[in-house]
């Protein structure tokens, strides 16, 4: 079992920066990929960024060049540095971790942290 806890959300003006952090607990050695998703009102949850255990990142087109994801496998943490924030980045951001045990992929989610970008 894996538990995820996000932190770092808040209010910021357009063009500003925030850094989201996610701390995993439990069976952190079983975690494969980790990532950040977001969900705005009326929209489906979308992947913002993901990162493999080897450190290979993947970003949504909308955040490329502005966001950077990083992780510390030993600590079980994943961060999302968000720069040049735009109002359309406003959403609840969720930390995600995937495990692969006994040929089964299990998705774990944090409770979410609100990010609001004002004009």
PDB file of C-alpha atoms in Angstrom:
ATOM      1  CA  UNK A   1       0.000   0.000   0.000  1.00  0.00           C
ATOM      2  CA  UNK A   2       1.097   3.523  -0.793  1.00  0.00           C
ATOM      3  CA  UNK A   3      -0.158   6.758   0.668  1.00  0.00           C
ATOM      4  CA  UNK A   4       0.460  10.103  -0.988  1.00  0.00           C
ATOM      5  CA  UNK A   5       0.366  13.559   0.519  1.00  0.00           C
ATOM      6  CA  UNK A   6       0.615  16.739  -1.539  1.00  0.00           C
ATOM      7  CA  UNK A   7       1.671  20.151  -0.400  1.00  0.00           C
ATOM      8  CA  UNK A   8       2.653  23.476  -1.889  1.00  0.00           C
ATOM      9  CA  UNK A   9      -0.548  24.612  -3.520  1.00  0.00           C
ATOM     10  CA  UNK A  10      -1.940  28.067  -3.100  1.00  0.00           C
ATOM     11  CA  UNK A  11      -2.690  31.359  -4.784  1.00  0.00           C
ATOM     12  CA  UNK A  12      -0.287  33.020  -7.161  1.00  0.00           C
ATOM     13  CA  UNK A  13      -0.433  35.779  -9.733  1.00  0.00           C
ATOM     14  CA  UNK A  14      -0.022  35.002 -13.389  1.00  0.00           C
ATOM     15  CA  UNK A  15       3.628  34.713 -14.236  1.00  0.00           C
ATOM     16  CA  UNK A  16       4.526  33.544 -10.770  1.00  0.00           C
ATOM     17  CA  UNK A  17       5.821  30.225  -9.541  1.00  0.00           C
ATOM     18  CA  UNK A  18       4.825  27.471  -7.188  1.00  0.00           C
ATOM     19  CA  UNK A  19       6.485  24.260  -6.190  1.00  0.00           C
ATOM     20  CA  UNK A  20       4.319  21.260  -5.412  1.00  0.00           C
ATOM     21  CA  UNK A  21       5.647  18.407  -3.357  1.00  0.00           C
ATOM     22  CA  UNK A  22       4.356  14.905  -2.871  1.00  0.00           C
ATOM     23  CA  UNK A  23       5.551  12.533  -0.205  1.00  0.00           C
ATOM     24  CA  UNK A  24       4.826   8.844  -0.502  1.00  0.00           C
ATOM     25  CA  UNK A  25       4.690   6.525   2.442  1.00  0.00           C
ATOM     26  CA  UNK A  26       4.187   2.831   2.809  1.00  0.00           C
ATOM     27  CA  UNK A  27       5.665   0.517   0.202  1.00  0.00           C
ATOM     28  CA  UNK A  28       7.642   3.185  -1.584  1.00  0.00           C
ATOM     29  CA  UNK A  29      10.067   0.617  -2.951  1.00  0.00           C
ATOM     30  CA  UNK A  30       7.245  -0.783  -5.060  1.00  0.00           C
ATOM     31  CA  UNK A  31       6.591   2.498  -6.873  1.00  0.00           C
ATOM     32  CA  UNK A  32       7.377   2.712 -10.549  1.00  0.00           C
ATOM     33  CA  UNK A  33       6.302   5.884 -12.307  1.00  0.00           C
ATOM     34  CA  UNK A  34       5.107   8.944 -10.441  1.00  0.00           C
ATOM     35  CA  UNK A  35       3.414  12.008 -11.742  1.00  0.00           C
ATOM     36  CA  UNK A  36       1.142  14.957 -11.367  1.00  0.00           C
ATOM     37  CA  UNK A  37      -2.362  15.277 -12.703  1.00  0.00           C
ATOM     38  CA  UNK A  38      -4.786  18.134 -12.504  1.00  0.00           C
ATOM     39  CA  UNK A  39      -8.491  18.603 -12.786  1.00  0.00           C
ATOM     40  CA  UNK A  40     -10.248  21.876 -13.406  1.00  0.00           C
ATOM     41  CA  UNK A  41     -13.985  22.311 -12.865  1.00  0.00           C
ATOM     42  CA  UNK A  42     -15.945  20.773 -15.695  1.00  0.00           C
ATOM     43  CA  UNK A  43     -12.917  19.078 -17.188  1.00  0.00           C
ATOM     44  CA  UNK A  44     -11.484  15.609 -17.042  1.00  0.00           C
ATOM     45  CA  UNK A  45      -8.420  14.853 -15.038  1.00  0.00           C
ATOM     46  CA  UNK A  46      -5.355  15.268 -17.219  1.00  0.00           C
ATOM     47  CA  UNK A  47      -1.757  14.305 -16.858  1.00  0.00           C
ATOM     48  CA  UNK A  48       0.515  17.250 -16.337  1.00  0.00           C
ATOM     49  CA  UNK A  49       3.814  15.478 -15.952  1.00  0.00           C
ATOM     50  CA  UNK A  50       5.156  12.057 -15.167  1.00  0.00           C
ATOM     51  CA  UNK A  51       8.542  10.645 -14.404  1.00  0.00           C
ATOM     52  CA  UNK A  52       9.875   7.126 -14.465  1.00  0.00           C
ATOM     53  CA  UNK A  53      11.920   5.567 -11.727  1.00  0.00           C
ATOM     54  CA  UNK A  54      14.924   6.183 -13.948  1.00  0.00           C
ATOM     55  CA  UNK A  55      14.220   9.900 -14.090  1.00  0.00           C
ATOM     56  CA  UNK A  56      12.797  10.181 -17.589  1.00  0.00           C
ATOM     57  CA  UNK A  57      10.137  12.923 -17.649  1.00  0.00           C
ATOM     58  CA  UNK A  58       7.125  13.428 -19.824  1.00  0.00           C
ATOM     59  CA  UNK A  59       5.064  16.611 -19.996  1.00  0.00           C
ATOM     60  CA  UNK A  60       1.772  17.717 -21.344  1.00  0.00           C
ATOM     61  CA  UNK A  61       2.181  20.074 -24.268  1.00  0.00           C
ATOM     62  CA  UNK A  62       0.497  22.849 -22.333  1.00  0.00           C
ATOM     63  CA  UNK A  63       3.208  22.933 -19.673  1.00  0.00           C
ATOM     64  CA  UNK A  64       6.349  22.123 -21.630  1.00  0.00           C
ATOM     65  CA  UNK A  65       9.050  24.649 -20.955  1.00  0.00           C
ATOM     66  CA  UNK A  66       7.301  25.943 -17.855  1.00  0.00           C
ATOM     67  CA  UNK A  67       7.033  22.985 -15.486  1.00  0.00           C
ATOM     68  CA  UNK A  68       9.712  20.616 -14.289  1.00  0.00           C
ATOM     69  CA  UNK A  69       9.165  17.344 -12.495  1.00  0.00           C
ATOM     70  CA  UNK A  70      11.734  15.651 -10.308  1.00  0.00           C
ATOM     71  CA  UNK A  71      11.803  12.784  -7.870  1.00  0.00           C
ATOM     72  CA  UNK A  72      13.855  11.206  -5.162  1.00  0.00           C
ATOM     73  CA  UNK A  73      13.320   7.467  -5.275  1.00  0.00           C
ATOM     74  CA  UNK A  74      14.977   6.825  -1.942  1.00  0.00           C
ATOM     75  CA  UNK A  75      12.767   9.331  -0.156  1.00  0.00           C
ATOM     76  CA  UNK A  76       9.669   8.517  -2.147  1.00  0.00           C
ATOM     77  CA  UNK A  77       9.056  12.126  -3.118  1.00  0.00           C
ATOM     78  CA  UNK A  78       8.149  13.824  -6.359  1.00  0.00           C
ATOM     79  CA  UNK A  79       8.095  17.562  -6.921  1.00  0.00           C
ATOM     80  CA  UNK A  80       6.624  19.766  -9.595  1.00  0.00           C
ATOM     81  CA  UNK A  81       8.222  23.144 -10.142  1.00  0.00           C
ATOM     82  CA  UNK A  82       5.717  25.371 -11.890  1.00  0.00           C
ATOM     83  CA  UNK A  83       6.965  28.571 -13.475  1.00  0.00           C
ATOM     84  CA  UNK A  84       5.301  31.197 -15.633  1.00  0.00           C
ATOM     85  CA  UNK A  85       1.925  30.156 -14.325  1.00  0.00           C
ATOM     86  CA  UNK A  86      -1.160  31.022 -16.307  1.00  0.00           C
ATOM     87  CA  UNK A  87      -4.787  31.330 -15.234  1.00  0.00           C
ATOM     88  CA  UNK A  88      -5.571  28.183 -17.212  1.00  0.00           C
ATOM     89  CA  UNK A  89      -3.261  26.282 -14.868  1.00  0.00           C
ATOM     90  CA  UNK A  90      -5.848  26.728 -12.129  1.00  0.00           C
ATOM     91  CA  UNK A  91      -6.939  23.298 -10.970  1.00  0.00           C
ATOM     92  CA  UNK A  92      -6.696  20.762  -8.221  1.00  0.00           C
ATOM     93  CA  UNK A  93      -3.388  19.007  -8.615  1.00  0.00           C
ATOM     94  CA  UNK A  94      -3.073  15.365  -7.672  1.00  0.00           C
ATOM     95  CA  UNK A  95       0.009  13.338  -7.045  1.00  0.00           C
ATOM     96  CA  UNK A  96       0.045   9.910  -8.643  1.00  0.00           C
ATOM     97  CA  UNK A  97       2.129   6.842  -8.052  1.00  0.00           C
ATOM     98  CA  UNK A  98       1.930   3.529  -9.831  1.00  0.00           C
ATOM     99  CA  UNK A  99       3.018   0.165  -8.590  1.00  0.00           C
ATOM    100  CA  UNK A 100       3.509  -3.052 -10.488  1.00  0.00           C
ATOM    101  CA  UNK A 101       3.210  -6.070  -8.242  1.00  0.00           C
ATOM    102  CA  UNK A 102       2.294  -9.603  -9.297  1.00  0.00           C
ATOM    103  CA  UNK A 103       1.672  -8.416 -12.843  1.00  0.00           C
ATOM    104  CA  UNK A 104      -0.865  -5.903 -11.576  1.00  0.00           C
ATOM    105  CA  UNK A 105      -0.666  -2.160 -11.989  1.00  0.00           C
ATOM    106  CA  UNK A 106      -2.198  -0.208  -9.138  1.00  0.00           C
ATOM    107  CA  UNK A 107      -2.720   3.530  -9.242  1.00  0.00           C
ATOM    108  CA  UNK A 108      -2.497   5.587  -6.075  1.00  0.00           C
ATOM    109  CA  UNK A 109      -3.667   9.139  -5.701  1.00  0.00           C
ATOM    110  CA  UNK A 110      -3.163  11.912  -3.253  1.00  0.00           C
ATOM    111  CA  UNK A 111      -6.013  13.965  -1.920  1.00  0.00           C
ATOM    112  CA  UNK A 112      -5.138  16.920  -4.110  1.00  0.00           C
ATOM    113  CA  UNK A 113      -3.958  20.458  -3.581  1.00  0.00           C
ATOM    114  CA  UNK A 114      -5.572  23.552  -5.033  1.00  0.00           C
ATOM    115  CA  UNK A 115      -3.603  25.814  -7.334  1.00  0.00           C
ATOM    116  CA  UNK A 116      -5.213  29.098  -8.259  1.00  0.00           C
ATOM    117  CA  UNK A 117      -3.580  31.499 -10.680  1.00  0.00           C
ATOM    118  CA  UNK A 118      -5.056  34.973 -10.794  1.00  0.00           C
ATOM    119  CA  UNK A 119      -4.825  37.493 -13.582  1.00  0.00           C
TER     120      UNK A 119
END
